[in-house]
PDB file of C-alpha atoms in Angstrom:
ATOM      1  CA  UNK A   1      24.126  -7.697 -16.118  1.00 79.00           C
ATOM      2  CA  UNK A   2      21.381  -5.453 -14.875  1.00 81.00           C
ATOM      3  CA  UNK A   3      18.981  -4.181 -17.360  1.00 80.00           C
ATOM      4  CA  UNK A   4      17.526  -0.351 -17.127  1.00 82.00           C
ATOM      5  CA  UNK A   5      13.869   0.092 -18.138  1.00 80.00           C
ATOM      6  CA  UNK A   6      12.535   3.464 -19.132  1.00 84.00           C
ATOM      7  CA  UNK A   7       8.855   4.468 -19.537  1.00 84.00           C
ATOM      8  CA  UNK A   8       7.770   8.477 -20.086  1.00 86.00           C
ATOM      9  CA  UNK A   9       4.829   9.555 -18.237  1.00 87.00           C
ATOM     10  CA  UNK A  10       2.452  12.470 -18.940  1.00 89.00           C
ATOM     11  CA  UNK A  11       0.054  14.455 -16.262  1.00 89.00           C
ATOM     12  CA  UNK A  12      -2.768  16.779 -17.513  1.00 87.00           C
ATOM     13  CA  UNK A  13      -1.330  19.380 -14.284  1.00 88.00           C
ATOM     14  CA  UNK A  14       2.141  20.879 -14.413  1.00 92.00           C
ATOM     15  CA  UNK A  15       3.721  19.089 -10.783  1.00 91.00           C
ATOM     16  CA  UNK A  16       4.813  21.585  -8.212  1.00 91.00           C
ATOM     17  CA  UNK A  17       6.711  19.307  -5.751  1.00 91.00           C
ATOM     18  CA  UNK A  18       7.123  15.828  -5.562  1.00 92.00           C
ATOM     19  CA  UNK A  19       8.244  13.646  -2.214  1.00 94.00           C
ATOM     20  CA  UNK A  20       7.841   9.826  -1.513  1.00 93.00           C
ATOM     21  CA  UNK A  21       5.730   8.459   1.389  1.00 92.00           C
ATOM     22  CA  UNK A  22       7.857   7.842   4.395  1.00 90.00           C
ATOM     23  CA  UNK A  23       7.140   5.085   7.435  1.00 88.00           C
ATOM     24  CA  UNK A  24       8.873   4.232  10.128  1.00 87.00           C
ATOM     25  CA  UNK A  25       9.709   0.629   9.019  1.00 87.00           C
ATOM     26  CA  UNK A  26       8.525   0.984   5.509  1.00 85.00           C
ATOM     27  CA  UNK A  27       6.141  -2.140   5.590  1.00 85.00           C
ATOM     28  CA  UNK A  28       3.047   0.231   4.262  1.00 85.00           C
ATOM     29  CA  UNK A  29       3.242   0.588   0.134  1.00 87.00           C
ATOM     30  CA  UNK A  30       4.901   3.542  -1.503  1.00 90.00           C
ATOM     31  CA  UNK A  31       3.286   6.244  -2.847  1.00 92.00           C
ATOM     32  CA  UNK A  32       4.312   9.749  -4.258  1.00 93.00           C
ATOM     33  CA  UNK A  33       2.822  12.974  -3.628  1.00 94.00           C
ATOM     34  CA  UNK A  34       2.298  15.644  -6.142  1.00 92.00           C
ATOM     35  CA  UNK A  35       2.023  18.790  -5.404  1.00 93.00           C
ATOM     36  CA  UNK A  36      -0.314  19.847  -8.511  1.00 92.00           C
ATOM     37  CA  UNK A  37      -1.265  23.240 -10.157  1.00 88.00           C
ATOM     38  CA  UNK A  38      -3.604  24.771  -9.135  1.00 88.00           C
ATOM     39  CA  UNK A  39      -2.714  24.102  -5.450  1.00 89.00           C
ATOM     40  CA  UNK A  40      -3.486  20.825  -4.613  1.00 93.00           C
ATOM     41  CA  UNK A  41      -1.547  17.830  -3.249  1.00 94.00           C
ATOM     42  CA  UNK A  42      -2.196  14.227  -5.213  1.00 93.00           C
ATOM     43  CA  UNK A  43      -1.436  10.853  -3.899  1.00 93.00           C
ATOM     44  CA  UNK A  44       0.069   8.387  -6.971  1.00 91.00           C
ATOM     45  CA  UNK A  45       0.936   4.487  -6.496  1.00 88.00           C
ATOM     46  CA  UNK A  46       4.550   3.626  -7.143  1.00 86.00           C
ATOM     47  CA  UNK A  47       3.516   0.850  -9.479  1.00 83.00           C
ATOM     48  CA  UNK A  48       1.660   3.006 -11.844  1.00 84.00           C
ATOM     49  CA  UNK A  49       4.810   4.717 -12.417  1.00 84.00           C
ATOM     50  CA  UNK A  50       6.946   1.210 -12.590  1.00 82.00           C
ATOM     51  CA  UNK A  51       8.853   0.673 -15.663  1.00 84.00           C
ATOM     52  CA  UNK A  52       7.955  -2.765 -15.423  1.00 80.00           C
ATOM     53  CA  UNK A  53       4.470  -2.478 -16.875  1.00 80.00           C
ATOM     54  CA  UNK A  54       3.564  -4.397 -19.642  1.00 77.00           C
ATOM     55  CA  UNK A  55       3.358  -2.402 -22.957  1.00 74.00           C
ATOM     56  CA  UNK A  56       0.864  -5.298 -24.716  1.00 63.00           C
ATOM     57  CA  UNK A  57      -2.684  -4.964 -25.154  1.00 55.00           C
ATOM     58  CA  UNK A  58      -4.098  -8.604 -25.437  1.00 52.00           C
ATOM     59  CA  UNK A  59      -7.394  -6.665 -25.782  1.00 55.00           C
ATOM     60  CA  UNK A  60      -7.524  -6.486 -29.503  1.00 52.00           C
ATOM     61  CA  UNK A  61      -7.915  -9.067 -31.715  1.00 47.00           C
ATOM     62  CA  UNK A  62      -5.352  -8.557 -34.238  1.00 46.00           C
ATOM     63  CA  UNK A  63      -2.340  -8.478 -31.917  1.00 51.00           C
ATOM     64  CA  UNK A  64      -3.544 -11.647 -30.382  1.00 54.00           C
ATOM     65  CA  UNK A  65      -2.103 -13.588 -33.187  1.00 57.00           C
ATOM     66  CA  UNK A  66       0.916 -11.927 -33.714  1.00 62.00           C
ATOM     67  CA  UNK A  67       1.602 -12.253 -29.687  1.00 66.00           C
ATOM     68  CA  UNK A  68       4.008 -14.970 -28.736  1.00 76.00           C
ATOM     69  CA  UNK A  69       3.738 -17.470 -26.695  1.00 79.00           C
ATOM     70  CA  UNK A  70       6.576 -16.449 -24.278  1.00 79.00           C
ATOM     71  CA  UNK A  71       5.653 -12.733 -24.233  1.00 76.00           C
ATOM     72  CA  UNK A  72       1.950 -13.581 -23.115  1.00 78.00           C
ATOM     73  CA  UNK A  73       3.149 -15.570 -20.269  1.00 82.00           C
ATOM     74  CA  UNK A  74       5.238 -12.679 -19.226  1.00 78.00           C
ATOM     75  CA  UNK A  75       2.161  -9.915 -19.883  1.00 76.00           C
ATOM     76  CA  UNK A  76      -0.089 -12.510 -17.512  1.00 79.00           C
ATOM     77  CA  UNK A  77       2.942 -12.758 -14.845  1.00 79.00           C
ATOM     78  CA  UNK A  78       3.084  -9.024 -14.825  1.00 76.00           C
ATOM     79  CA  UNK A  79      -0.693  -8.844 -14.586  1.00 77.00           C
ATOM     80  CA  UNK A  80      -0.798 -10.868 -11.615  1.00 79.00           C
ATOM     81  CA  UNK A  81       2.071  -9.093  -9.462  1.00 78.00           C
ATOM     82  CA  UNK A  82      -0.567  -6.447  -9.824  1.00 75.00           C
ATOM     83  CA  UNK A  83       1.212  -4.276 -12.546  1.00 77.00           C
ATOM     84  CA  UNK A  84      -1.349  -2.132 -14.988  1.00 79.00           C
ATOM     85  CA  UNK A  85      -0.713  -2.230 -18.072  1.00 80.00           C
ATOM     86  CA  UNK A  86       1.222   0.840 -20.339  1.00 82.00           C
ATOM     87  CA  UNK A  87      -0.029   4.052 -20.748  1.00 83.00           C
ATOM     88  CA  UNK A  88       1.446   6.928 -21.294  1.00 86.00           C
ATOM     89  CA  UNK A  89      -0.791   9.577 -19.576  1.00 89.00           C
ATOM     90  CA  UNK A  90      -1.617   9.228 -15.878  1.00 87.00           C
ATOM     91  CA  UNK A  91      -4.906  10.194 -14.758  1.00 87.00           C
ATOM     92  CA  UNK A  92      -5.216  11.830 -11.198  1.00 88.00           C
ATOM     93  CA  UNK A  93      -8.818  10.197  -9.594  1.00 88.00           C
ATOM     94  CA  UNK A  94     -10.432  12.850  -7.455  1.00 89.00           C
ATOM     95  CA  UNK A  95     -10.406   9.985  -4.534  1.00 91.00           C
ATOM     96  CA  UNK A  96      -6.658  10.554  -4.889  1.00 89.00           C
ATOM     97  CA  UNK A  97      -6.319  14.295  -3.541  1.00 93.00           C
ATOM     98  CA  UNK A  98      -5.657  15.003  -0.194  1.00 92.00           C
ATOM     99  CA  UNK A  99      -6.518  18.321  -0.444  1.00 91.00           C
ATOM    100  CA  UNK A 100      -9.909  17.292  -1.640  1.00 90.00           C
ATOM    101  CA  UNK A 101     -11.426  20.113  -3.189  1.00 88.00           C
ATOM    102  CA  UNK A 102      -9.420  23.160  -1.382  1.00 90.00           C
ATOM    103  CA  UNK A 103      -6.667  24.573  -3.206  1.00 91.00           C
ATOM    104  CA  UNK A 104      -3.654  26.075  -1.244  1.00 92.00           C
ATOM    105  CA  UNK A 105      -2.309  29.215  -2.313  1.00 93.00           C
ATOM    106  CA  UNK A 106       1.179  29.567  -3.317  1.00 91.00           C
ATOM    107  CA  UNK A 107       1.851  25.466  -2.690  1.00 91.00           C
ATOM    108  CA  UNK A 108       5.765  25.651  -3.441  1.00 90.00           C
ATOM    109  CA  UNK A 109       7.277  22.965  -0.813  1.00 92.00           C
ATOM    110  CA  UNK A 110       6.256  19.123   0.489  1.00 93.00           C
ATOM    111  CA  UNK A 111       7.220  17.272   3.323  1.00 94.00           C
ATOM    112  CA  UNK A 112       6.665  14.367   4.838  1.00 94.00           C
ATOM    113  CA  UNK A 113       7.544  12.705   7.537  1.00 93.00           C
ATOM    114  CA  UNK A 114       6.831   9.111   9.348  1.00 92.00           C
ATOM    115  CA  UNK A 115       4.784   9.081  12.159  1.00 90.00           C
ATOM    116  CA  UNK A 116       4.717   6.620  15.325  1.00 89.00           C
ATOM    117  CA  UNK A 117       1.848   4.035  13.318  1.00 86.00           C
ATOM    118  CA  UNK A 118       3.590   2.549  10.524  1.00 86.00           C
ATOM    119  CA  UNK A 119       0.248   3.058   8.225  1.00 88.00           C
ATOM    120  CA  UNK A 120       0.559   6.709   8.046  1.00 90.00           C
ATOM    121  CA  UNK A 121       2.515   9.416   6.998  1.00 92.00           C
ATOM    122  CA  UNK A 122       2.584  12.913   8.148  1.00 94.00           C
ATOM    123  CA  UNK A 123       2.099  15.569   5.001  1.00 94.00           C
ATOM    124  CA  UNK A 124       3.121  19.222   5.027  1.00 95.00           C
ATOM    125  CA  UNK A 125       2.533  21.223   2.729  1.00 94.00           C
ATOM    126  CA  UNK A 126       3.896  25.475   2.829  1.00 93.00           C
ATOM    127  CA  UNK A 127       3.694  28.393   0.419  1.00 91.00           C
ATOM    128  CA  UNK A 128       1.217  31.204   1.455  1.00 93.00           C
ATOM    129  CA  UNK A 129      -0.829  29.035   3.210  1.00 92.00           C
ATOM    130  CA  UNK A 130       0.486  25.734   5.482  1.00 94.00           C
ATOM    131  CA  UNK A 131      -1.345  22.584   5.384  1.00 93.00           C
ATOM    132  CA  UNK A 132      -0.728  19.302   7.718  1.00 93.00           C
ATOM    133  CA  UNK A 133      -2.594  15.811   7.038  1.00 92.00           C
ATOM    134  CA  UNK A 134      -1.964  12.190   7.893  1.00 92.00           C
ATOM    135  CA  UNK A 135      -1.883   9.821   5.054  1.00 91.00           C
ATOM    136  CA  UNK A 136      -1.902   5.979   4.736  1.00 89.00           C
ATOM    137  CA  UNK A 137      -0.869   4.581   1.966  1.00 86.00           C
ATOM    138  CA  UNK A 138      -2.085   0.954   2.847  1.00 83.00           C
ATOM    139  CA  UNK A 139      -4.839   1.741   4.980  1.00 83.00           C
ATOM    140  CA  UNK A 140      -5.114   1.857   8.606  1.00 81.00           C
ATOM    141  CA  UNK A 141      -4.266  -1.265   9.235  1.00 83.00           C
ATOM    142  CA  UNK A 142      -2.246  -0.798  12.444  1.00 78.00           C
ATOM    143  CA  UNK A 143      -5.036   0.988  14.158  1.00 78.00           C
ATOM    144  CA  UNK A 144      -8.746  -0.809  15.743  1.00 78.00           C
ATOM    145  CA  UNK A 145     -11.947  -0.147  14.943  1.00 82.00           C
ATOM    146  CA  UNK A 146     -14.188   2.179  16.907  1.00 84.00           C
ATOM    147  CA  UNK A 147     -16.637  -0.755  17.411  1.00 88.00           C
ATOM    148  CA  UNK A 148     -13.885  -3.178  18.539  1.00 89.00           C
ATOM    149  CA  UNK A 149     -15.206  -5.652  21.079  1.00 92.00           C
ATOM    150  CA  UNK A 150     -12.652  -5.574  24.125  1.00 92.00           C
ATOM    151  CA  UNK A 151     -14.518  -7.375  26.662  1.00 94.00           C
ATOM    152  CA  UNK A 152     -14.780 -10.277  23.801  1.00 95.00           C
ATOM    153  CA  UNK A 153     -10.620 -10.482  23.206  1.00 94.00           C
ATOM    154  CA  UNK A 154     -10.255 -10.096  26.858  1.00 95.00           C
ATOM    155  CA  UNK A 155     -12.881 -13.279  27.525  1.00 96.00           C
ATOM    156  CA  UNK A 156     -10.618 -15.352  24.584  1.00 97.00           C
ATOM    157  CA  UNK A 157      -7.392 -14.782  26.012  1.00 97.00           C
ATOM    158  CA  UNK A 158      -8.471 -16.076  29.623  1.00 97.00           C
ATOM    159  CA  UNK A 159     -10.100 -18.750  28.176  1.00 97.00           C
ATOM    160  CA  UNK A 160      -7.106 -19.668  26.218  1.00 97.00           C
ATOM    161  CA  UNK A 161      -4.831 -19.280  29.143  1.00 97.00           C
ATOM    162  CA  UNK A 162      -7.672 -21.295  31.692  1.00 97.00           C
ATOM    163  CA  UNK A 163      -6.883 -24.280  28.596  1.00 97.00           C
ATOM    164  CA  UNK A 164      -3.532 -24.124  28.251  1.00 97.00           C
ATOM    165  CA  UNK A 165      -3.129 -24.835  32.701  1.00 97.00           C
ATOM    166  CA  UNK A 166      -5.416 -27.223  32.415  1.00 97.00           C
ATOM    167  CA  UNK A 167      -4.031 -28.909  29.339  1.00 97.00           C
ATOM    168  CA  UNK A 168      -0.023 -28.615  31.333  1.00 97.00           C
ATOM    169  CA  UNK A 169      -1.929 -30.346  34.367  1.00 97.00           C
ATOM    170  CA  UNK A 170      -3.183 -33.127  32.462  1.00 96.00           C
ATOM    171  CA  UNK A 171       0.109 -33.626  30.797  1.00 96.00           C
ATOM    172  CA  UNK A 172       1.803 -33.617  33.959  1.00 96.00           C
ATOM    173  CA  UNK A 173      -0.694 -36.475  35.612  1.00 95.00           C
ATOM    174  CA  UNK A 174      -0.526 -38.338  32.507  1.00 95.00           C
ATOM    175  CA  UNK A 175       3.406 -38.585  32.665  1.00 95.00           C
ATOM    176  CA  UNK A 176       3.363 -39.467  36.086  1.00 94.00           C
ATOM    177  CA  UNK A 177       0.920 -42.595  35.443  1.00 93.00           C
ATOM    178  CA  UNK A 178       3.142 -43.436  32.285  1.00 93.00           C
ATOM    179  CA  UNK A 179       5.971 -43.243  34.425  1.00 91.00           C
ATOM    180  CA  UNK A 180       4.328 -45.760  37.302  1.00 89.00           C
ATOM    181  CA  UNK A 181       3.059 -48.290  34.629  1.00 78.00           C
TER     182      UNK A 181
END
């Protein structure tokens, strides 16, 4: 039978509103967004909110002894799926707002909303005053680089498609002289 997990969480800023990241296909990673006090909208990974997350600290010394086996295996297994380990107070990094450092007044409602690139997610946030951004959870990663070199992937693919007739041309002749042996 399935087995429900339960963790409490604790924010140092009472949350306004709070809406999950949307993409088209959802390949990009989940995230919610908080709509804070005073004004401000923060962006928090799903897994530092998952149940999941290992409630041993193998960083003192006295628990390492009384630690089993078993259960360390399972702390390291969680460790590597990329799972953090328990705490009970989240901390919002600065890096995290959208907002940056402007506060919206009256921030009562978030939306969101996928856009046509599966990376990002159109924000908007209303109350007295409307704000719009595009976030991406995972990065840009659908999206090329200013500096990308065209002329480069353009001389690759001839070149690939120059070797693959000459390599069909060669198989051909090659057959045929099999064939008259």
């Amino acid at each position: 039978p399935p087995v429900a997990l339960y963790r409490s969480f604790a924010l140092d800023k009472p949350i306004l509103s709070l809406v999950p990241t949307v993409t088209t296909r959802g390949i990009a990673s989940k995230h919610f967004l908080l709509a804070v006090a005073p004004g401000q909208i923060a962006a928090l990974d799903r897994r530092s909110i998952d149940p999941r997350r290992p409630a041993i600290d193998l960083s003192e010394s006295s628990s390492k002894k009384s630690i089993s086996r078993a259960m360390r295996k399972k702390f390291e297994r969680e460790l590597d799926e990329g799972l953090q380990p328990y705490s009970p107070f989240l901390l919002l990094k600065p890096r995290t707002f959208l907002t940056y450092t402007h506060q919206l007044m009256g921030l009562t409602d978030l939306y969101t909303c996928p856009a046509k690139l599966e990376s990002t997610t159109l924000v908007f946030a209303a109350g007295i005053d409307l704000y719009g951004a595009r976030y991406t959870p995972s990065g840009a990663f659908d999206l090329l680089a200013d500096d990308f070199n065209y002329l480069l992937l353009l001389l690759l693919l001839s070149a690939l498609a120059l070797a693959s007739l000459l390599l069909r041309i060669a198989s051909k002749r090659k057959q045929l002289r099999l064939l008259w042996a």
